[in-house]
Tab-separated table of C-alpha atoms in Angstrom:
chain	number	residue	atom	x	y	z
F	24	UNK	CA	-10.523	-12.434	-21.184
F	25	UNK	CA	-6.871	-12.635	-22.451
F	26	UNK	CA	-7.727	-10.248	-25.475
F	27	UNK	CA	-9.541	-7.605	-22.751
F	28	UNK	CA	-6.083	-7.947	-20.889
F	29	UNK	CA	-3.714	-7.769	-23.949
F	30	UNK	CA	-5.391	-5.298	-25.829
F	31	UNK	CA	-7.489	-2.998	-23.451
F	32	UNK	CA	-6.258	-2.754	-19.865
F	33	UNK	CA	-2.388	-4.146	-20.467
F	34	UNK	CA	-1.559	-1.147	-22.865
F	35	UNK	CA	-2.987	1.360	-20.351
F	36	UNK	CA	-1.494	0.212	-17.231
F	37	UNK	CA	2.002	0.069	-18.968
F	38	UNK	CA	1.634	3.991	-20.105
F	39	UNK	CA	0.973	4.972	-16.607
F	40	UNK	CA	4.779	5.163	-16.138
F	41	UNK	CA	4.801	8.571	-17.807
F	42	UNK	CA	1.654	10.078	-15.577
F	43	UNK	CA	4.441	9.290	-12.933
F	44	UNK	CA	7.049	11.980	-14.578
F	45	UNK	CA	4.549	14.453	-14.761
F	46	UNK	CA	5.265	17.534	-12.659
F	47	UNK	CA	2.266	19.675	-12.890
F	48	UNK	CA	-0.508	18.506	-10.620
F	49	UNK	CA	-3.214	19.536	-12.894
F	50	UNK	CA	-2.233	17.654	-15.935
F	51	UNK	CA	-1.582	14.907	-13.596
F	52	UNK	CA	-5.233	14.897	-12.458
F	53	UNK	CA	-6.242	14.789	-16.235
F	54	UNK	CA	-4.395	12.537	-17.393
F	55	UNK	CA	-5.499	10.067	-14.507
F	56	UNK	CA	-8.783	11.018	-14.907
F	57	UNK	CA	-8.240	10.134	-18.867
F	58	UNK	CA	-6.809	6.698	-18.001
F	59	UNK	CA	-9.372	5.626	-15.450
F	60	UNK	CA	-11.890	6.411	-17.837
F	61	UNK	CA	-10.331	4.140	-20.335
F	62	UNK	CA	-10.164	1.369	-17.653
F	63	UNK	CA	-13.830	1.210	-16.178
F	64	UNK	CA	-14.784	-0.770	-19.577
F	65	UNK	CA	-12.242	-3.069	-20.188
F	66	UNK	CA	-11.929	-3.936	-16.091
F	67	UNK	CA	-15.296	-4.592	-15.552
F	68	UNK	CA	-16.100	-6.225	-18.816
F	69	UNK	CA	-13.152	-8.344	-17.627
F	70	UNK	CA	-14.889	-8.806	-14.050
F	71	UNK	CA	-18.080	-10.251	-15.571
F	72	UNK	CA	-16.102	-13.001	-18.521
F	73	UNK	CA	-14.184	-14.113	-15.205
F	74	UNK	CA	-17.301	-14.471	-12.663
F	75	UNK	CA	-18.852	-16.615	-16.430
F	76	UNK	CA	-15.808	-18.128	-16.614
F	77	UNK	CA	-15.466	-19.438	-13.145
F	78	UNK	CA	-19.103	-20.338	-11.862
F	79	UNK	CA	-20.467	-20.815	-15.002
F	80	UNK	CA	-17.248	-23.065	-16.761
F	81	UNK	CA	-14.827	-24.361	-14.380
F	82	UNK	CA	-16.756	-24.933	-11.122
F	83	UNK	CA	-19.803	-26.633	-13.237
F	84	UNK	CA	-16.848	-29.004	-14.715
F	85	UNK	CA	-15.078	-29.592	-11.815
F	86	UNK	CA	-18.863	-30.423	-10.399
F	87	UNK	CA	-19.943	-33.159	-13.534
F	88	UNK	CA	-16.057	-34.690	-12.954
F	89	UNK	CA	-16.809	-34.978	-9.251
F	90	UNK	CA	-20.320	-35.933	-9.380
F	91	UNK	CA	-20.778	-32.881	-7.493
F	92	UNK	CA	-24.414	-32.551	-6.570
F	93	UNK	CA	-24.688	-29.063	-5.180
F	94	UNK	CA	-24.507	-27.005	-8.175
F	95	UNK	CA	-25.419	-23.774	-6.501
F	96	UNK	CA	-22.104	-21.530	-6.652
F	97	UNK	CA	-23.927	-18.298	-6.668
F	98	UNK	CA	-26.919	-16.937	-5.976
F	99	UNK	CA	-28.528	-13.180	-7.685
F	100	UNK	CA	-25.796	-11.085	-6.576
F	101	UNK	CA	-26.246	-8.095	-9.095
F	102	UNK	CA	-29.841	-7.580	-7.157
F	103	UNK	CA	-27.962	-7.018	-4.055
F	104	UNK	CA	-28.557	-3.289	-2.327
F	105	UNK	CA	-24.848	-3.619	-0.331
F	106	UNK	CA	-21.339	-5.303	-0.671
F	107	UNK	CA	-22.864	-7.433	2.087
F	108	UNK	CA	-25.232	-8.739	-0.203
F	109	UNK	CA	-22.447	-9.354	-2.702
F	110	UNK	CA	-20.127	-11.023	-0.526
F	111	UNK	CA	-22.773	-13.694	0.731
F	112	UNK	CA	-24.187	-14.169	-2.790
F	113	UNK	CA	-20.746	-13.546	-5.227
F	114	UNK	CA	-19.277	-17.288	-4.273
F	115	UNK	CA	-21.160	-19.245	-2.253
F	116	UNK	CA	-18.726	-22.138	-1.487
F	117	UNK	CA	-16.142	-19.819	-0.114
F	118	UNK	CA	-19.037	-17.667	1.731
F	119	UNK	CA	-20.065	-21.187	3.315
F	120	UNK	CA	-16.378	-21.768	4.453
F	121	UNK	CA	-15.822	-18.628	6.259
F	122	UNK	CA	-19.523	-18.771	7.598
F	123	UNK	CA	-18.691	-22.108	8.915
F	124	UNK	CA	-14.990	-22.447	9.761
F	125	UNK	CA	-14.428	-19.297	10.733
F	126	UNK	CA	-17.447	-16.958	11.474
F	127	UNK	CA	-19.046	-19.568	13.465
F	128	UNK	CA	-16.587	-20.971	14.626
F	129	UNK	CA	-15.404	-17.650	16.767
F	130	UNK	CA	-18.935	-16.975	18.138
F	131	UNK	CA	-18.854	-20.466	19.414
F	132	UNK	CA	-15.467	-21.164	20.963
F	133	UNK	CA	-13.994	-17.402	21.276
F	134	UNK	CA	-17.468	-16.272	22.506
F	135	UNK	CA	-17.083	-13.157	19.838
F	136	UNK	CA	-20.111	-10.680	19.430
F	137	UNK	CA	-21.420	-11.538	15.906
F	138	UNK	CA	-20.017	-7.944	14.953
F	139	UNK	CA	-16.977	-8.911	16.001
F	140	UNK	CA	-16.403	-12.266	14.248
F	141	UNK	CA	-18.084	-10.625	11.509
F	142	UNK	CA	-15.304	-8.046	11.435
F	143	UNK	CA	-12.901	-11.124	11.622
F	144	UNK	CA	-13.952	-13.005	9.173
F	145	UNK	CA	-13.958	-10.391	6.741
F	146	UNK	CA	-10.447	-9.145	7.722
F	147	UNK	CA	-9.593	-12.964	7.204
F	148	UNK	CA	-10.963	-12.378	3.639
F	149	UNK	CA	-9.425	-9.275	2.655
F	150	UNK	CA	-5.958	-10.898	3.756
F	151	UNK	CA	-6.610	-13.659	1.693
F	152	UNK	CA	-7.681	-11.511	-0.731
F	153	UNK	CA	-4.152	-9.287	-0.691
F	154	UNK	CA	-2.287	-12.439	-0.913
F	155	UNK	CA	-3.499	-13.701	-4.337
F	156	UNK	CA	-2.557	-10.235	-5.436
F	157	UNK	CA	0.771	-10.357	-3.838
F	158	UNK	CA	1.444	-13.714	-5.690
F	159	UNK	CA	0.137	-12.516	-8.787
F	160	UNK	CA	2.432	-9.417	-8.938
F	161	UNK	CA	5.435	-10.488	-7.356
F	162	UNK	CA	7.285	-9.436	-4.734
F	163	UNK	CA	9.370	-7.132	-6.742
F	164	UNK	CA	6.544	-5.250	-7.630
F	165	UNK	CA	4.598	-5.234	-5.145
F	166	UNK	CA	4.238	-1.830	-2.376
F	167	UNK	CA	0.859	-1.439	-0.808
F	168	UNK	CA	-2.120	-3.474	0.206
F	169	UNK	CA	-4.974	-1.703	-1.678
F	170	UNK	CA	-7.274	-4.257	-2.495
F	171	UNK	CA	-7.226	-5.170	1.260
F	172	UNK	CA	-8.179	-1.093	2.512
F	173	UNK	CA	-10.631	-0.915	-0.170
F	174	UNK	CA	-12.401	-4.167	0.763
F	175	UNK	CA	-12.235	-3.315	4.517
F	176	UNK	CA	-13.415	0.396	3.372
F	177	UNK	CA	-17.022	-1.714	2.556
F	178	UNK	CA	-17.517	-2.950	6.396
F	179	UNK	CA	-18.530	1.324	7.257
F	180	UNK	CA	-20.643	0.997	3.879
F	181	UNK	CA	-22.072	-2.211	4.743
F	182	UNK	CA	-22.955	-0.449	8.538
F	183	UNK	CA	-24.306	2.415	6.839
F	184	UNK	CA	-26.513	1.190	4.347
F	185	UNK	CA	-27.920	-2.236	5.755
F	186	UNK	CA	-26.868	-1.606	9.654
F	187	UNK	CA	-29.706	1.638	9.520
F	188	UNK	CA	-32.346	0.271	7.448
F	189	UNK	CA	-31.882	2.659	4.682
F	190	UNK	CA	-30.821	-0.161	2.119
F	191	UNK	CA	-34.762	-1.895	2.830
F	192	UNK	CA	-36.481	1.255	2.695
F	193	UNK	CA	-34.786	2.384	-0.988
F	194	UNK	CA	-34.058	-1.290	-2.682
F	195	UNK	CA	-34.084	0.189	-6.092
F	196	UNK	CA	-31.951	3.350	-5.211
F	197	UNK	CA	-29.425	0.930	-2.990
F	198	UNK	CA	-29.237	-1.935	-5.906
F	199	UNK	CA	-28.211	1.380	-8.548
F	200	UNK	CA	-25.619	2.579	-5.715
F	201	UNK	CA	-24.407	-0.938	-5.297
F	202	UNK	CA	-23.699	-1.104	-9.227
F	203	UNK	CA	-22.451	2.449	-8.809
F	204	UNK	CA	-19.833	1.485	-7.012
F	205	UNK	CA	-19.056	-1.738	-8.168
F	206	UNK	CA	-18.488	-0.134	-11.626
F	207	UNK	CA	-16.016	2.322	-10.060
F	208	UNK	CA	-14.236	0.028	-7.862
F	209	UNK	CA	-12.947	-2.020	-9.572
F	210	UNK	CA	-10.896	0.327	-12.381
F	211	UNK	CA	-10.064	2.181	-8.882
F	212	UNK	CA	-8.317	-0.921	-7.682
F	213	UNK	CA	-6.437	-1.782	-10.987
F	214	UNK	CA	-5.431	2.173	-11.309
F	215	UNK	CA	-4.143	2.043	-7.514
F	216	UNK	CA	-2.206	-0.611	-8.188
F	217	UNK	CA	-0.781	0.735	-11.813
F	218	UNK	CA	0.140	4.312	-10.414
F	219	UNK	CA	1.785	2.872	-6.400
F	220	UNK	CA	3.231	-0.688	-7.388
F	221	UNK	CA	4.277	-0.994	-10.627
């Protein structure tokens, strides 16, 4: 993971300082293009060591020191058709806590719609979510929130595809534009914050 970093996304995101200087809109658009095209490997090659490295390594550890006995920490998320999918089957501890501590816990005493607390919990997620990156870049660096609009981007995706059925009815064609845009995503996020933040 640190030689993906150091060697293949580091170098790129550092270079987008010049895209910044450049005045004609065209070239601009090309040489974006040109560096997210260099990113989608490196990022998501870098996505997949760290989901290893986490539920594979470090919670399976923590779980033998512990004498955890609940090993399950994910569940077949790249056969998911939706982001809902992902999010329920990506990291099942934390998917349990917000199911229980907060999901359930607003239909129960708030009285929410399931929608609703739904909608909650996620946006409870996403801040979370926002926050590690806030830490992680400092606040000197830091401008926009665009890991938290692109994960709360997925709640119309997650309505359209599994809300109208069309995610049962094409499995095969919603798991490929699941992957689709997993692939995408994630060199869209690091390029967002590159180009805004930095």
């Amino acid at each position: 993971m640190y030689v993906v970093v150091e060697e293949y996304i580091l170098p790129v995101v550092l270079n987008i300082g010049s895209l910044k200087r450049t005045t004609n809109m065209v070239e601009y658009l090309i040489s974006t293009t040109y560096v997210y095209s260099k990113l989608l490997l490196p990022c998501n090659a870098f996505f997949l060591l760290g989901f290893f490295f986490v539920f594979e390594y470090w919670c399976n550890l923590f779980a033998e020191l512990t004498c955890f006995a609940d090993r399950q920490f994910y569940t077949d998320w790249w056969n998911g058709v939706s982001f809902y999918d992902f999010s329920t089957r990506w990291n099942i501890p934390v998917h349990k806590f917000l199911q229980k501590y907060i999901y359930r816990h607003l239909i129960e005493e708030y009285k929410m719609a399931k929608g609703t607390a739904m909608i909650v919990t996620f946006l409870f997620s996403s801040v979370f979510h926002e926050l590690v990156m806030f830490v992680m870049m400092g606040s000197s660096k830091y401008m926009f929130t665009f890991l938290f609009v692109y994960q709360m981007l997925q709640l119309p995706l997650i309505s359209l595809v599994v809300g109208t059925g069309w995610a049962k009815r094409n499995v095969n064609l919603a798991n490929w534009v699941f992957w689709i845009m997993l692939v995408l995503g994630i060199p869209t996020v690091v390029l967002s914050y590159a180009l805004f933040s930095i």
